[in-house]
Every structure is written in structure tokens, then in C-alpha cells.
């Protein structure tokens, strides 16, 4: 994971779509580049909350492998919609809280297990990365892992979830008469 190829993979994968009401349209294009594997994931949900005319879009850049980016992209929408501040229409606060909840999940036993499971399936070819975009994640609350045998030096040296992470750019858009 994370190594460089002698020549970039320039094949592009493109996807587009629109919400049911046509409020939001999107286009996504990705290219693997110099990395041994694609380490990014995206989410494009034009009908995230149709009643409020909200669309949710994001790109997750995996560091050290694709699994954490895939888990983050699949998990984030449920984390956002489950925030009390989201249901109250305080969207900036909800986004902030959802990212904190996502960080806690990724550092939890359930999050680490999901990352490991995805890493194995992706590396073996048993799971196509495209299949993950449709998968719903359950919002599980677990205590973060404390220093124990699962967070030893092998993990910290980039072999597993401790050595992985991702950055993200996420946009929650509101359509209608007062777009935001």
C-alpha cells in the first residue's frame, strides 16, 4: 500500500447523476495515478434529505490504503444525519460533530475491524471497490482502543489502521428558493 508505480495508471473512471427532483446534478472522475492502488473514495448523494432539498457530496483521500477512505465515505452520511444538530437545521455544527463521530468510529474496535475486513477483501480481489458505494453502514458506538496488543508497533508503522487515515472535502448543499 502506498508505493509508487514506475508509470502512472491514467485510465479514468467517470460517473454522473442527478437527484430525483433535478435539484442537484453531479459528475465524478477519478484516476489512480502513480499509486499501486486507488486510495480515494467519494460520495455523491444528490437526494441526501429530499424534504429539506439537501445534497451531500465528498471526496475522501486515503493515506496508506483505500480501506479507511471507503469506510469513511460509506459511514459519514449516517453519522451526519444522526446528529441532533442536523435534525435541528444547524448544519455547520452537524458537519463538525459528524467528523468527530467518524474519527471516533475509525479509532474504535468496530471501525478498525471494518477497515481490516475491507483491506483483505480489496487486496484479494473478492470485493470490487465499486460495490462499496451502495453499502449502508450501521452507526455503532464503541469505546476507542486503548494501548493494547492491537495497537502495537506494526500498526503504528503503517501496516494497519493506526498507520492509515484520510482527509476529506465534504459539501452539504441546500437547494430550493434559498440555496446555500
Short mmCIF file of C-alpha atoms in Angstrom, two decimals:
data_model
loop_
_atom_site.label_atom_id
_atom_site.label_comp_id
_atom_site.label_asym_id
_atom_site.label_seq_id
_atom_site.Cartn_x
_atom_site.Cartn_y
_atom_site.Cartn_z
CA UNK A 1 0.00 0.00 0.00
CA UNK A 2 1.13 3.50 -0.73
CA UNK A 3 4.03 2.53 -3.04
CA UNK A 4 4.66 4.22 -6.35
CA UNK A 5 4.44 2.66 -9.79
CA UNK A 6 7.09 3.16 -12.50
CA UNK A 7 4.37 4.59 -14.76
CA UNK A 8 1.05 6.22 -13.77
CA UNK A 9 -2.26 4.46 -14.37
CA UNK A 10 -4.13 7.08 -16.39
CA UNK A 11 -7.39 5.24 -17.00
CA UNK A 12 -10.19 7.43 -15.71
CA UNK A 13 -13.42 6.27 -14.16
CA UNK A 14 -16.30 8.69 -14.51
CA UNK A 15 -19.77 8.75 -13.03
CA UNK A 16 -22.57 11.28 -13.16
CA UNK A 17 -26.10 11.57 -11.94
CA UNK A 18 -28.83 13.82 -10.65
CA UNK A 19 -31.34 13.90 -7.85
CA UNK A 20 -34.94 12.81 -8.42
CA UNK A 21 -36.19 16.42 -8.50
CA UNK A 22 -33.22 17.61 -10.52
CA UNK A 23 -32.15 19.96 -7.74
CA UNK A 24 -28.56 18.72 -7.86
CA UNK A 25 -26.50 17.12 -10.61
CA UNK A 26 -23.00 15.79 -10.17
CA UNK A 27 -20.03 14.41 -12.02
CA UNK A 28 -17.17 12.43 -10.54
CA UNK A 29 -13.95 11.39 -12.23
CA UNK A 30 -11.03 9.56 -10.69
CA UNK A 31 -7.63 8.38 -11.80
CA UNK A 32 -5.26 6.11 -9.89
CA UNK A 33 -2.07 7.89 -10.96
CA UNK A 34 1.30 6.80 -9.56
CA UNK A 35 -0.01 4.81 -6.58
CA UNK A 36 -0.17 1.00 -6.57
CA UNK A 37 -3.90 1.22 -5.82
CA UNK A 38 -6.62 3.85 -5.88
CA UNK A 39 -6.68 5.26 -2.36
CA UNK A 40 -9.59 7.68 -2.70
CA UNK A 41 -13.32 7.30 -2.29
CA UNK A 42 -16.22 9.61 -2.95
CA UNK A 43 -19.85 10.04 -2.05
CA UNK A 44 -22.41 11.77 -4.22
CA UNK A 45 -25.89 11.81 -2.69
CA UNK A 46 -27.97 14.44 -4.50
CA UNK A 47 -31.10 13.43 -2.56
CA UNK A 48 -29.49 13.22 0.88
CA UNK A 49 -32.53 14.83 2.53
CA UNK A 50 -35.17 15.45 -0.17
CA UNK A 51 -37.63 17.18 2.17
CA UNK A 52 -35.06 19.86 3.01
CA UNK A 53 -33.60 19.77 -0.52
CA UNK A 54 -30.16 18.82 0.76
CA UNK A 55 -27.45 17.12 -1.26
CA UNK A 56 -24.25 15.66 0.23
CA UNK A 57 -21.03 15.33 -1.73
CA UNK A 58 -17.48 14.49 -0.69
CA UNK A 59 -14.07 13.18 -1.61
CA UNK A 60 -12.06 11.12 0.87
CA UNK A 61 -8.32 10.85 0.23
CA UNK A 62 -6.96 7.69 1.83
CA UNK A 63 -3.50 7.75 3.36
CA UNK A 64 -1.84 4.36 3.45
CA UNK A 65 -4.62 2.49 1.66
CA UNK A 66 -8.12 2.71 0.33
CA UNK A 67 -9.96 0.94 3.14
CA UNK A 68 -10.18 3.86 5.54
CA UNK A 69 -11.34 6.22 2.77
CA UNK A 70 -14.01 3.72 1.69
CA UNK A 71 -15.22 3.20 5.26
CA UNK A 72 -15.29 6.96 5.86
CA UNK A 73 -17.26 7.66 2.67
CA UNK A 74 -19.76 4.89 3.41
CA UNK A 75 -20.17 5.80 7.09
CA UNK A 76 -20.23 9.60 7.01
CA UNK A 77 -23.78 10.13 5.65
CA UNK A 78 -25.38 8.17 8.51
CA UNK A 79 -23.14 9.88 11.04
CA UNK A 80 -24.24 13.28 9.74
CA UNK A 81 -27.96 12.55 9.63
CA UNK A 82 -27.89 11.06 13.14
CA UNK A 83 -26.61 14.28 14.72
CA UNK A 84 -29.19 16.15 16.81
CA UNK A 85 -27.89 19.42 15.38
CA UNK A 86 -28.65 18.11 11.87
CA UNK A 87 -32.29 17.46 12.69
CA UNK A 88 -32.44 20.99 14.16
CA UNK A 89 -31.06 22.53 10.95
CA UNK A 90 -27.72 23.61 12.45
CA UNK A 91 -25.74 22.16 9.56
CA UNK A 92 -22.29 23.63 10.24
CA UNK A 93 -22.39 22.23 13.76
CA UNK A 94 -23.71 18.89 12.48
CA UNK A 95 -20.86 18.56 9.98
CA UNK A 96 -18.31 19.29 12.70
CA UNK A 97 -19.91 16.75 15.07
CA UNK A 98 -20.18 14.13 12.32
CA UNK A 99 -16.46 14.36 11.57
CA UNK A 100 -15.67 13.95 15.26
CA UNK A 101 -18.00 10.93 15.40
CA UNK A 102 -16.34 9.50 12.29
CA UNK A 103 -12.90 9.88 13.88
CA UNK A 104 -14.14 8.04 16.99
CA UNK A 105 -15.64 5.27 14.86
CA UNK A 106 -12.46 4.82 12.81
CA UNK A 107 -10.48 4.50 16.05
CA UNK A 108 -12.96 2.05 17.61
CA UNK A 109 -12.74 -1.75 17.51
CA UNK A 110 -15.72 -1.83 15.11
CA UNK A 111 -14.14 0.74 12.80
CA UNK A 112 -10.77 -0.98 12.81
CA UNK A 113 -12.41 -4.34 12.13
CA UNK A 114 -14.30 -2.87 9.18
CA UNK A 115 -11.10 -1.34 7.79
CA UNK A 116 -9.23 -4.66 8.16
CA UNK A 117 -12.09 -6.59 6.55
CA UNK A 118 -12.17 -4.20 3.59
CA UNK A 119 -8.38 -4.24 3.21
CA UNK A 120 -8.38 -8.04 2.96
CA UNK A 121 -11.32 -8.19 0.54
CA UNK A 122 -9.97 -5.42 -1.68
CA UNK A 123 -6.44 -6.88 -1.78
CA UNK A 124 -7.72 -10.37 -2.59
CA UNK A 125 -9.97 -9.06 -5.36
CA UNK A 126 -13.04 -10.60 -3.70
CA UNK A 127 -14.62 -7.16 -3.40
CA UNK A 128 -14.83 -4.60 -6.16
CA UNK A 129 -14.41 -1.05 -4.79
CA UNK A 130 -17.48 -0.03 -6.80
CA UNK A 131 -19.63 -2.33 -4.65
CA UNK A 132 -18.84 -0.33 -1.52
CA UNK A 133 -20.63 2.78 -2.72
CA UNK A 134 -24.03 1.12 -2.32
CA UNK A 135 -23.31 -0.46 1.07
CA UNK A 136 -25.09 1.01 4.10
CA UNK A 137 -23.08 1.20 7.28
CA UNK A 138 -24.61 0.80 10.72
CA UNK A 139 -23.78 3.53 13.21
CA UNK A 140 -22.06 1.63 16.01
CA UNK A 141 -20.79 3.35 19.12
CA UNK A 142 -17.69 1.76 20.59
CA UNK A 143 -15.06 2.92 23.01
CA UNK A 144 -11.77 3.96 21.35
CA UNK A 145 -8.99 1.37 21.55
CA UNK A 146 -6.58 1.96 24.39
CA UNK A 147 -2.94 0.96 24.21
CA UNK A 148 -3.05 -2.83 23.97
CA UNK A 149 -1.82 -5.61 21.74
CA UNK A 150 -3.91 -4.45 18.74
CA UNK A 151 -2.26 -1.07 18.61
CA UNK A 152 1.36 -2.23 18.70
CA UNK A 153 4.24 -1.03 16.61
CA UNK A 154 3.23 -2.97 13.48
CA UNK A 155 0.02 -0.95 13.27
CA UNK A 156 1.81 2.30 14.03
CA UNK A 157 4.30 1.61 11.21
CA UNK A 158 1.56 1.72 8.59
CA UNK A 159 0.66 -1.96 8.36
CA UNK A 160 -2.88 -1.45 9.62
CA UNK A 161 -5.45 1.12 10.71
CA UNK A 162 -3.15 3.02 13.09
CA UNK A 163 -0.92 3.85 10.13
CA UNK A 164 -3.84 4.85 7.95
CA UNK A 165 -6.04 7.87 7.75
CA UNK A 166 -7.77 10.12 5.32
CA UNK A 167 -8.53 13.72 4.63
CA UNK A 168 -11.83 14.82 3.20
CA UNK A 169 -13.63 17.63 1.49
CA UNK A 170 -17.38 17.45 2.08
CA UNK A 171 -20.13 19.78 0.92
CA UNK A 172 -23.69 19.81 2.23
CA UNK A 173 -25.74 21.85 -0.24
CA UNK A 174 -29.24 23.24 0.13
CA UNK A 175 -31.33 23.89 -2.96
CA UNK A 176 -34.74 25.48 -3.25
CA UNK A 177 -35.63 29.14 -3.01
CA UNK A 178 -32.68 29.93 -0.68
CA UNK A 179 -29.78 27.83 -1.94
CA UNK A 180 -26.81 27.58 0.38
#
